[in-house]
């Protein structure tokens, strides 16, 4: 039985009420009481406080029945803004969202350095710009979450970023000291998995998301929470060895999965064969449509090696939903069919295999969602994918 003092119970009730308001978009006090099981007096007191804090707003619902129009409660989505940052090998992507998780601004900066100090200065400068953009709202910039393509521990310390060769960096503290903003640091694959759960697969109790870009990462969601392991290092599945004594990897081992099944590995190999140093997704799509023999052969090898790792993941975790985050696979119409043909073992079981609709946006979407969840201090967050992304910060 859950027990606690009055302030603790009040905090739990507040969290539940905010979560349900967000989940339903608009909801009356009476319906909130029915859904939450809380009495009407508790709902009224909590709603009054949230209105005073400008976290929620009231509006009257249009209806054709006789009598008073019900007063609806909804999140004040413009009370502040969240910043999601995807720090990749060559680019940094910044997504500013409202409190509903809807993007209002997306920008990318190319980086040509791995120097930690230089990149930290870039991040600090850009975060400062978004602080200024958000300054005319009640809560301003509520937080910034940085997605790292590397290993992050449970204390949000960066243990290792292979491509930048960073070891033991406290990016969270370094950015907070300069900007004064609440900063969170998380592994990018975890953020991608969180985005899938929060924005789309709300009911899934066991969801895995495999990110297949510059490397390969695995985000594990179990009962709505990230499974991160003892130190926080779980999910570094790209460094699972699939070819003994195979290609050297930046981690120090030979034959790691990401050397054969990341998008970077596919593009690198195809570029060498095609003698084309700068391949684009459009190039690859065109060759696949034309059934170019070289491209199709490389895709077949890629699918084979990708499926080896997916077989291992399925056998390890028995997922309900397995999401593949890859823009390369989106270009290939037969991707899922070919992958499923390679993972038809009678031992491995999963319910659904999908290619993510979010693509490279998933990391920063998940980052914005984490910032919102932390700011609102709620245990569960369910957001919707915006029908339009034409909003803008005033």
GROMACS .gro file of C-alpha atoms in nm:
model
  394
    1UNK     CA    1   0.000   0.000   0.000
    2UNK     CA    2   0.132   0.345  -0.097
    3UNK     CA    3   0.147   0.582   0.197
    4UNK     CA    4   0.294   0.926   0.256
    5UNK     CA    5   0.238   1.267   0.408
    6UNK     CA    6  -0.010   1.520   0.271
    7UNK     CA    7   0.246   1.705   0.056
    8UNK     CA    8   0.362   1.379  -0.104
    9UNK     CA    9   0.006   1.272  -0.186
   10UNK     CA   10  -0.065   1.619  -0.325
   11UNK     CA   11   0.238   1.591  -0.551
   12UNK     CA   12   0.120   1.252  -0.681
   13UNK     CA   13  -0.229   1.391  -0.747
   14UNK     CA   14  -0.083   1.692  -0.928
   15UNK     CA   15   0.129   1.467  -1.150
   16UNK     CA   16  -0.171   1.250  -1.234
   17UNK     CA   17  -0.394   1.547  -1.316
   18UNK     CA   18  -0.136   1.713  -1.544
   19UNK     CA   19  -0.070   1.383  -1.723
   20UNK     CA   20  -0.439   1.330  -1.794
   21UNK     CA   21  -0.492   1.688  -1.912
   22UNK     CA   22  -0.207   1.644  -2.161
   23UNK     CA   23  -0.326   1.300  -2.269
   24UNK     CA   24  -0.681   1.419  -2.343
   25UNK     CA   25  -0.589   1.759  -2.483
   26UNK     CA   26  -0.900   1.921  -2.335
   27UNK     CA   27  -1.098   1.782  -2.044
   28UNK     CA   28  -1.356   1.905  -1.792
   29UNK     CA   29  -1.313   1.892  -1.416
   30UNK     CA   30  -1.594   1.638  -1.391
   31UNK     CA   31  -1.430   1.405  -1.643
   32UNK     CA   32  -1.094   1.447  -1.470
   33UNK     CA   33  -1.254   1.328  -1.147
   34UNK     CA   34  -1.400   1.022  -1.322
   35UNK     CA   35  -1.076   0.927  -1.496
   36UNK     CA   36  -0.841   0.984  -1.202
   37UNK     CA   37  -1.070   0.863  -0.924
   38UNK     CA   38  -1.000   1.181  -0.730
   39UNK     CA   39  -1.287   1.370  -0.566
   40UNK     CA   40  -1.419   1.692  -0.716
   41UNK     CA   41  -1.282   1.905  -0.432
   42UNK     CA   42  -0.927   1.779  -0.493
   43UNK     CA   43  -0.964   1.843  -0.867
   44UNK     CA   44  -1.091   2.196  -0.803
   45UNK     CA   45  -0.807   2.286  -0.566
   46UNK     CA   46  -0.539   2.144  -0.796
   47UNK     CA   47  -0.690   2.310  -1.105
   48UNK     CA   48  -0.702   2.646  -0.928
   49UNK     CA   49  -0.331   2.619  -0.841
   50UNK     CA   50  -0.233   2.514  -1.193
   51UNK     CA   51  -0.435   2.803  -1.338
   52UNK     CA   52  -0.263   3.046  -1.100
   53UNK     CA   53   0.075   2.908  -1.212
   54UNK     CA   54  -0.032   2.955  -1.577
   55UNK     CA   55   0.042   2.590  -1.653
   56UNK     CA   56  -0.314   2.527  -1.769
   57UNK     CA   57  -0.585   2.740  -1.925
   58UNK     CA   58  -0.966   2.732  -1.934
   59UNK     CA   59  -1.190   2.747  -2.237
   60UNK     CA   60  -1.557   2.682  -2.309
   61UNK     CA   61  -1.633   2.391  -2.537
   62UNK     CA   62  -1.868   2.446  -2.828
   63UNK     CA   63  -2.174   2.220  -2.814
   64UNK     CA   64  -2.529   2.213  -2.951
   65UNK     CA   65  -2.705   2.090  -2.639
   66UNK     CA   66  -2.909   2.314  -2.413
   67UNK     CA   67  -2.751   2.441  -2.095
   68UNK     CA   68  -2.416   2.584  -2.004
   69UNK     CA   69  -2.114   2.498  -2.213
   70UNK     CA   70  -1.867   2.290  -2.009
   71UNK     CA   71  -1.547   2.462  -1.904
   72UNK     CA   72  -1.250   2.268  -2.036
   73UNK     CA   73  -0.897   2.252  -1.900
   74UNK     CA   74  -0.594   2.221  -2.126
   75UNK     CA   75  -0.219   2.265  -2.099
   76UNK     CA   76  -0.095   2.617  -2.161
   77UNK     CA   77   0.141   2.493  -2.430
   78UNK     CA   78   0.297   2.836  -2.482
   79UNK     CA   79   0.386   2.889  -2.117
   80UNK     CA   80   0.744   2.790  -2.201
   81UNK     CA   81   0.960   2.607  -2.450
   82UNK     CA   82   1.182   2.298  -2.447
   83UNK     CA   83   1.507   2.256  -2.639
   84UNK     CA   84   1.615   1.921  -2.781
   85UNK     CA   85   1.971   1.891  -2.912
   86UNK     CA   86   2.108   1.608  -3.126
   87UNK     CA   87   2.488   1.620  -3.108
   88UNK     CA   88   2.609   1.397  -3.391
   89UNK     CA   89   2.945   1.349  -3.561
   90UNK     CA   90   2.925   1.631  -3.815
   91UNK     CA   91   2.609   1.823  -3.721
   92UNK     CA   92   2.424   1.960  -3.420
   93UNK     CA   93   2.046   1.980  -3.460
   94UNK     CA   94   1.841   2.210  -3.235
   95UNK     CA   95   1.465   2.157  -3.198
   96UNK     CA   96   1.262   2.405  -2.996
   97UNK     CA   97   0.917   2.278  -2.897
   98UNK     CA   98   0.618   2.406  -2.706
   99UNK     CA   99   0.495   2.223  -2.397
  100UNK     CA  100   0.285   1.992  -2.614
  101UNK     CA  101   0.608   1.872  -2.774
  102UNK     CA  102   0.524   2.034  -3.107
  103UNK     CA  103   0.831   2.176  -3.287
  104UNK     CA  104   0.829   2.550  -3.341
  105UNK     CA  105   1.185   2.579  -3.471
  106UNK     CA  106   1.439   2.332  -3.613
  107UNK     CA  107   1.793   2.433  -3.710
  108UNK     CA  108   2.118   2.248  -3.780
  109UNK     CA  109   2.480   2.358  -3.755
  110UNK     CA  110   2.765   2.179  -3.926
  111UNK     CA  111   3.071   2.117  -3.708
  112UNK     CA  112   3.421   2.053  -3.838
  113UNK     CA  113   3.590   1.989  -3.507
  114UNK     CA  114   3.589   1.731  -3.229
  115UNK     CA  115   3.743   1.969  -2.977
  116UNK     CA  116   3.532   1.950  -2.661
  117UNK     CA  117   3.584   2.314  -2.562
  118UNK     CA  118   3.495   2.443  -2.908
  119UNK     CA  119   3.177   2.236  -2.928
  120UNK     CA  120   3.076   2.335  -2.575
  121UNK     CA  121   3.112   2.700  -2.674
  122UNK     CA  122   2.888   2.642  -2.978
  123UNK     CA  123   2.626   2.472  -2.762
  124UNK     CA  124   2.637   2.748  -2.499
  125UNK     CA  125   2.601   3.019  -2.762
  126UNK     CA  126   2.305   2.852  -2.931
  127UNK     CA  127   2.130   2.771  -2.602
  128UNK     CA  128   2.164   3.141  -2.517
  129UNK     CA  129   1.986   3.231  -2.842
  130UNK     CA  130   1.696   3.000  -2.759
  131UNK     CA  131   1.679   3.147  -2.409
  132UNK     CA  132   1.629   3.486  -2.567
  133UNK     CA  133   1.366   3.351  -2.809
  134UNK     CA  134   1.174   3.202  -2.518
  135UNK     CA  135   1.209   3.497  -2.280
  136UNK     CA  136   0.865   3.646  -2.349
  137UNK     CA  137   0.688   3.335  -2.216
  138UNK     CA  138   0.592   3.277  -1.852
  139UNK     CA  139   0.852   3.005  -1.786
  140UNK     CA  140   1.099   3.080  -2.066
  141UNK     CA  141   1.330   2.797  -2.170
  142UNK     CA  142   1.229   2.515  -1.934
  143UNK     CA  143   1.529   2.295  -2.011
  144UNK     CA  144   1.767   2.165  -2.275
  145UNK     CA  145   1.838   1.795  -2.335
  146UNK     CA  146   2.149   1.694  -2.529
  147UNK     CA  147   2.145   1.363  -2.716
  148UNK     CA  148   2.492   1.205  -2.724
  149UNK     CA  149   2.599   0.945  -2.982
  150UNK     CA  150   2.807   0.767  -2.721
  151UNK     CA  151   2.804   0.630  -2.369
  152UNK     CA  152   2.636   0.833  -2.092
  153UNK     CA  153   2.616   0.707  -1.734
  154UNK     CA  154   2.333   0.734  -1.483
  155UNK     CA  155   2.480   1.059  -1.347
  156UNK     CA  156   2.461   1.209  -1.700
  157UNK     CA  157   2.839   1.211  -1.731
  158UNK     CA  158   2.974   1.138  -2.079
  159UNK     CA  159   3.189   0.829  -2.044
  160UNK     CA  160   3.296   0.796  -2.408
  161UNK     CA  161   3.204   0.938  -2.750
  162UNK     CA  162   3.384   0.726  -3.012
  163UNK     CA  163   3.381   0.969  -3.304
  164UNK     CA  164   3.489   1.272  -3.101
  165UNK     CA  165   3.723   1.069  -2.877
  166UNK     CA  166   3.574   1.228  -2.566
  167UNK     CA  167   3.633   1.058  -2.232
  168UNK     CA  168   3.476   1.148  -1.896
  169UNK     CA  169   3.324   1.486  -1.986
  170UNK     CA  170   3.074   1.667  -1.763
  171UNK     CA  171   2.884   1.846  -2.038
  172UNK     CA  172   2.580   1.889  -1.815
  173UNK     CA  173   2.768   2.092  -1.556
  174UNK     CA  174   2.975   2.284  -1.811
  175UNK     CA  175   2.664   2.403  -1.998
  176UNK     CA  176   2.463   2.478  -1.684
  177UNK     CA  177   2.743   2.691  -1.542
  178UNK     CA  178   2.752   2.908  -1.854
  179UNK     CA  179   2.382   2.926  -1.948
  180UNK     CA  180   2.198   2.886  -1.618
  181UNK     CA  181   1.951   2.659  -1.800
  182UNK     CA  182   1.847   2.317  -1.665
  183UNK     CA  183   2.057   2.079  -1.877
  184UNK     CA  184   2.011   1.704  -1.920
  185UNK     CA  185   2.243   1.468  -2.108
  186UNK     CA  186   2.123   1.137  -2.250
  187UNK     CA  187   2.224   0.872  -2.501
  188UNK     CA  188   2.067   0.942  -2.841
  189UNK     CA  189   1.924   0.589  -2.886
  190UNK     CA  190   1.747   0.620  -2.549
  191UNK     CA  191   1.593   0.947  -2.664
  192UNK     CA  192   1.478   0.789  -2.992
  193UNK     CA  193   1.312   0.508  -2.799
  194UNK     CA  194   1.149   0.758  -2.563
  195UNK     CA  195   1.012   0.953  -2.860
  196UNK     CA  196   0.855   0.638  -3.006
  197UNK     CA  197   0.681   0.560  -2.676
  198UNK     CA  198   0.571   0.916  -2.592
  199UNK     CA  199   0.454   1.029  -2.936
  200UNK     CA  200   0.323   0.710  -3.095
  201UNK     CA  201   0.326   0.374  -2.915
  202UNK     CA  202   0.156   0.491  -2.595
  203UNK     CA  203   0.030   0.150  -2.492
  204UNK     CA  204   0.349  -0.049  -2.552
  205UNK     CA  205   0.497  -0.202  -2.238
  206UNK     CA  206   0.805  -0.342  -2.413
  207UNK     CA  207   0.949  -0.130  -2.693
  208UNK     CA  208   1.296  -0.135  -2.849
  209UNK     CA  209   1.430   0.126  -3.090
  210UNK     CA  210   1.745   0.060  -3.294
  211UNK     CA  211   1.914   0.372  -3.435
  212UNK     CA  212   2.119   0.303  -3.747
  213UNK     CA  213   2.308   0.620  -3.839
  214UNK     CA  214   2.672   0.709  -3.766
  215UNK     CA  215   2.677   0.407  -3.533
  216UNK     CA  216   2.414   0.173  -3.390
  217UNK     CA  217   2.241   0.225  -3.059
  218UNK     CA  218   1.956   0.048  -2.881
  219UNK     CA  219   1.696   0.223  -2.666
  220UNK     CA  220   1.498  -0.006  -2.433
  221UNK     CA  221   1.160   0.096  -2.291
  222UNK     CA  222   1.001  -0.136  -2.033
  223UNK     CA  223   0.670  -0.037  -1.872
  224UNK     CA  224   0.719   0.323  -1.977
  225UNK     CA  225   1.070   0.357  -1.837
  226UNK     CA  226   1.414   0.343  -1.995
  227UNK     CA  227   1.613   0.032  -1.908
  228UNK     CA  228   1.968   0.166  -1.875
  229UNK     CA  229   2.162  -0.097  -1.685
  230UNK     CA  230   2.370  -0.076  -1.367
  231UNK     CA  231   2.592   0.215  -1.476
  232UNK     CA  232   2.362   0.347  -1.748
  233UNK     CA  233   2.558   0.191  -2.033
  234UNK     CA  234   2.296  -0.059  -2.157
  235UNK     CA  235   2.210  -0.042  -2.526
  236UNK     CA  236   2.556  -0.013  -2.683
  237UNK     CA  237   2.447  -0.288  -2.919
  238UNK     CA  238   2.652  -0.154  -3.210
  239UNK     CA  239   2.961  -0.297  -3.041
  240UNK     CA  240   2.824  -0.649  -3.034
  241UNK     CA  241   3.072  -0.860  -3.233
  242UNK     CA  242   2.906  -1.024  -3.535
  243UNK     CA  243   3.218  -1.108  -3.738
  244UNK     CA  244   3.505  -1.258  -3.533
  245UNK     CA  245   3.837  -1.091  -3.623
  246UNK     CA  246   3.646  -0.861  -3.859
  247UNK     CA  247   3.682  -0.493  -3.936
  248UNK     CA  248   3.845  -0.273  -3.669
  249UNK     CA  249   3.612  -0.052  -3.469
  250UNK     CA  250   3.677   0.277  -3.288
  251UNK     CA  251   3.589   0.100  -2.961
  252UNK     CA  252   3.903  -0.115  -2.993
  253UNK     CA  253   3.737  -0.443  -3.089
  254UNK     CA  254   3.717  -0.619  -3.425
  255UNK     CA  255   3.401  -0.710  -3.614
  256UNK     CA  256   3.148  -0.488  -3.433
  257UNK     CA  257   2.794  -0.483  -3.572
  258UNK     CA  258   2.802  -0.112  -3.658
  259UNK     CA  259   3.095  -0.171  -3.893
  260UNK     CA  260   2.855  -0.373  -4.110
  261UNK     CA  261   2.503  -0.248  -4.040
  262UNK     CA  262   2.515   0.128  -3.967
  263UNK     CA  263   2.411   0.370  -4.240
  264UNK     CA  264   2.761   0.516  -4.223
  265UNK     CA  265   2.915   0.179  -4.307
  266UNK     CA  266   2.677   0.126  -4.601
  267UNK     CA  267   2.743   0.472  -4.748
  268UNK     CA  268   3.120   0.440  -4.695
  269UNK     CA  269   3.137   0.107  -4.878
  270UNK     CA  270   2.910   0.216  -5.162
  271UNK     CA  271   3.102   0.543  -5.202
  272UNK     CA  272   3.427   0.353  -5.244
  273UNK     CA  273   3.282   0.118  -5.506
  274UNK     CA  274   3.108   0.400  -5.694
  275UNK     CA  275   3.414   0.624  -5.664
  276UNK     CA  276   3.183   0.897  -5.541
  277UNK     CA  277   3.300   1.071  -5.227
  278UNK     CA  278   2.972   1.254  -5.159
  279UNK     CA  279   2.671   1.024  -5.182
  280UNK     CA  280   2.324   1.153  -5.095
  281UNK     CA  281   2.003   0.975  -5.001
  282UNK     CA  282   1.868   1.091  -5.340
  283UNK     CA  283   2.154   0.911  -5.518
  284UNK     CA  284   2.087   0.588  -5.330
  285UNK     CA  285   1.711   0.614  -5.383
  286UNK     CA  286   1.759   0.668  -5.758
  287UNK     CA  287   1.988   0.363  -5.789
  288UNK     CA  288   1.750   0.145  -5.591
  289UNK     CA  289   1.456   0.249  -5.810
  290UNK     CA  290   1.666   0.179  -6.121
  291UNK     CA  291   1.771  -0.157  -5.971
  292UNK     CA  292   2.138  -0.067  -6.009
  293UNK     CA  293   2.320  -0.402  -5.961
  294UNK     CA  294   2.597  -0.262  -5.741
  295UNK     CA  295   2.361  -0.075  -5.508
  296UNK     CA  296   2.122  -0.370  -5.485
  297UNK     CA  297   2.408  -0.608  -5.406
  298UNK     CA  298   2.533  -0.379  -5.128
  299UNK     CA  299   2.180  -0.347  -4.993
  300UNK     CA  300   2.143  -0.725  -4.982
  301UNK     CA  301   2.471  -0.757  -4.786
  302UNK     CA  302   2.360  -0.474  -4.559
  303UNK     CA  303   2.021  -0.638  -4.486
  304UNK     CA  304   2.194  -0.969  -4.413
  305UNK     CA  305   2.431  -0.817  -4.155
  306UNK     CA  306   2.155  -0.602  -4.010
  307UNK     CA  307   1.939  -0.910  -3.963
  308UNK     CA  308   2.215  -1.094  -3.776
  309UNK     CA  309   2.212  -0.831  -3.506
  310UNK     CA  310   1.832  -0.805  -3.501
  311UNK     CA  311   1.809  -1.181  -3.449
  312UNK     CA  312   2.031  -1.146  -3.143
  313UNK     CA  313   1.827  -0.854  -3.007
  314UNK     CA  314   1.498  -1.039  -3.053
  315UNK     CA  315   1.633  -1.348  -2.879
  316UNK     CA  316   1.768  -1.138  -2.592
  317UNK     CA  317   1.466  -0.914  -2.527
  318UNK     CA  318   1.154  -1.072  -2.685
  319UNK     CA  319   1.019  -0.724  -2.770
  320UNK     CA  320   0.657  -0.630  -2.825
  321UNK     CA  321   0.754  -0.356  -3.074
  322UNK     CA  322   1.091  -0.331  -3.248
  323UNK     CA  323   1.141   0.002  -3.427
  324UNK     CA  324   1.422   0.054  -3.676
  325UNK     CA  325   1.524   0.417  -3.703
  326UNK     CA  326   1.683   0.449  -4.046
  327UNK     CA  327   1.633   0.684  -4.337
  328UNK     CA  328   1.824   0.441  -4.557
  329UNK     CA  329   1.567   0.165  -4.496
  330UNK     CA  330   1.288   0.411  -4.577
  331UNK     CA  331   1.434   0.435  -4.929
  332UNK     CA  332   1.410   0.060  -4.988
  333UNK     CA  333   1.048  -0.061  -5.035
  334UNK     CA  334   1.135  -0.425  -4.965
  335UNK     CA  335   1.332  -0.353  -4.648
  336UNK     CA  336   1.092  -0.502  -4.393
  337UNK     CA  337   1.006  -0.798  -4.613
  338UNK     CA  338   1.374  -0.885  -4.666
  339UNK     CA  339   1.462  -0.837  -4.299
  340UNK     CA  340   1.172  -1.056  -4.183
  341UNK     CA  341   1.287  -1.328  -4.422
  342UNK     CA  342   1.620  -1.334  -4.236
  343UNK     CA  343   1.467  -1.340  -3.886
  344UNK     CA  344   1.220  -1.624  -3.929
  345UNK     CA  345   1.367  -1.841  -3.651
  346UNK     CA  346   1.114  -2.043  -3.451
  347UNK     CA  347   1.303  -1.942  -3.136
  348UNK     CA  348   1.293  -1.561  -3.168
  349UNK     CA  349   0.960  -1.387  -3.108
  350UNK     CA  350   0.840  -1.028  -3.145
  351UNK     CA  351   0.499  -0.875  -3.203
  352UNK     CA  352   0.568  -0.592  -3.448
  353UNK     CA  353   0.865  -0.479  -3.657
  354UNK     CA  354   0.850  -0.123  -3.792
  355UNK     CA  355   1.061   0.143  -3.962
  356UNK     CA  356   1.030   0.467  -3.764
  357UNK     CA  357   0.825   0.749  -3.912
  358UNK     CA  358   1.042   0.999  -3.724
  359UNK     CA  359   1.381   0.930  -3.883
  360UNK     CA  360   1.657   1.164  -3.771
  361UNK     CA  361   1.403   1.384  -3.592
  362UNK     CA  362   1.348   1.116  -3.326
  363UNK     CA  363   1.645   1.206  -3.107
  364UNK     CA  364   1.559   1.575  -3.070
  365UNK     CA  365   1.186   1.493  -3.037
  366UNK     CA  366   1.267   1.258  -2.752
  367UNK     CA  367   1.495   1.522  -2.602
  368UNK     CA  368   1.215   1.781  -2.601
  369UNK     CA  369   0.982   1.525  -2.442
  370UNK     CA  370   1.232   1.452  -2.164
  371UNK     CA  371   1.268   1.824  -2.090
  372UNK     CA  372   0.888   1.861  -2.071
  373UNK     CA  373   0.846   1.555  -1.848
  374UNK     CA  374   1.117   1.676  -1.610
  375UNK     CA  375   0.978   2.030  -1.598
  376UNK     CA  376   0.622   1.917  -1.525
  377UNK     CA  377   0.753   1.653  -1.281
  378UNK     CA  378   0.512   1.388  -1.406
  379UNK     CA  379   0.555   1.011  -1.411
  380UNK     CA  380   0.397   0.951  -1.752
  381UNK     CA  381   0.386   1.166  -2.064
  382UNK     CA  382   0.176   1.105  -2.375
  383UNK     CA  383   0.209   1.353  -2.658
  384UNK     CA  384   0.069   1.359  -3.010
  385UNK     CA  385   0.253   1.412  -3.335
  386UNK     CA  386   0.154   1.761  -3.459
  387UNK     CA  387  -0.069   1.776  -3.766
  388UNK     CA  388   0.121   2.086  -3.868
  389UNK     CA  389   0.465   2.210  -3.779
  390UNK     CA  390   0.402   2.563  -3.901
  391UNK     CA  391   0.396   2.722  -3.553
  392UNK     CA  392   0.658   2.983  -3.482
  393UNK     CA  393   0.798   3.149  -3.175
  394UNK     CA  394   0.677   3.509  -3.154
   0.00000   0.00000   0.00000
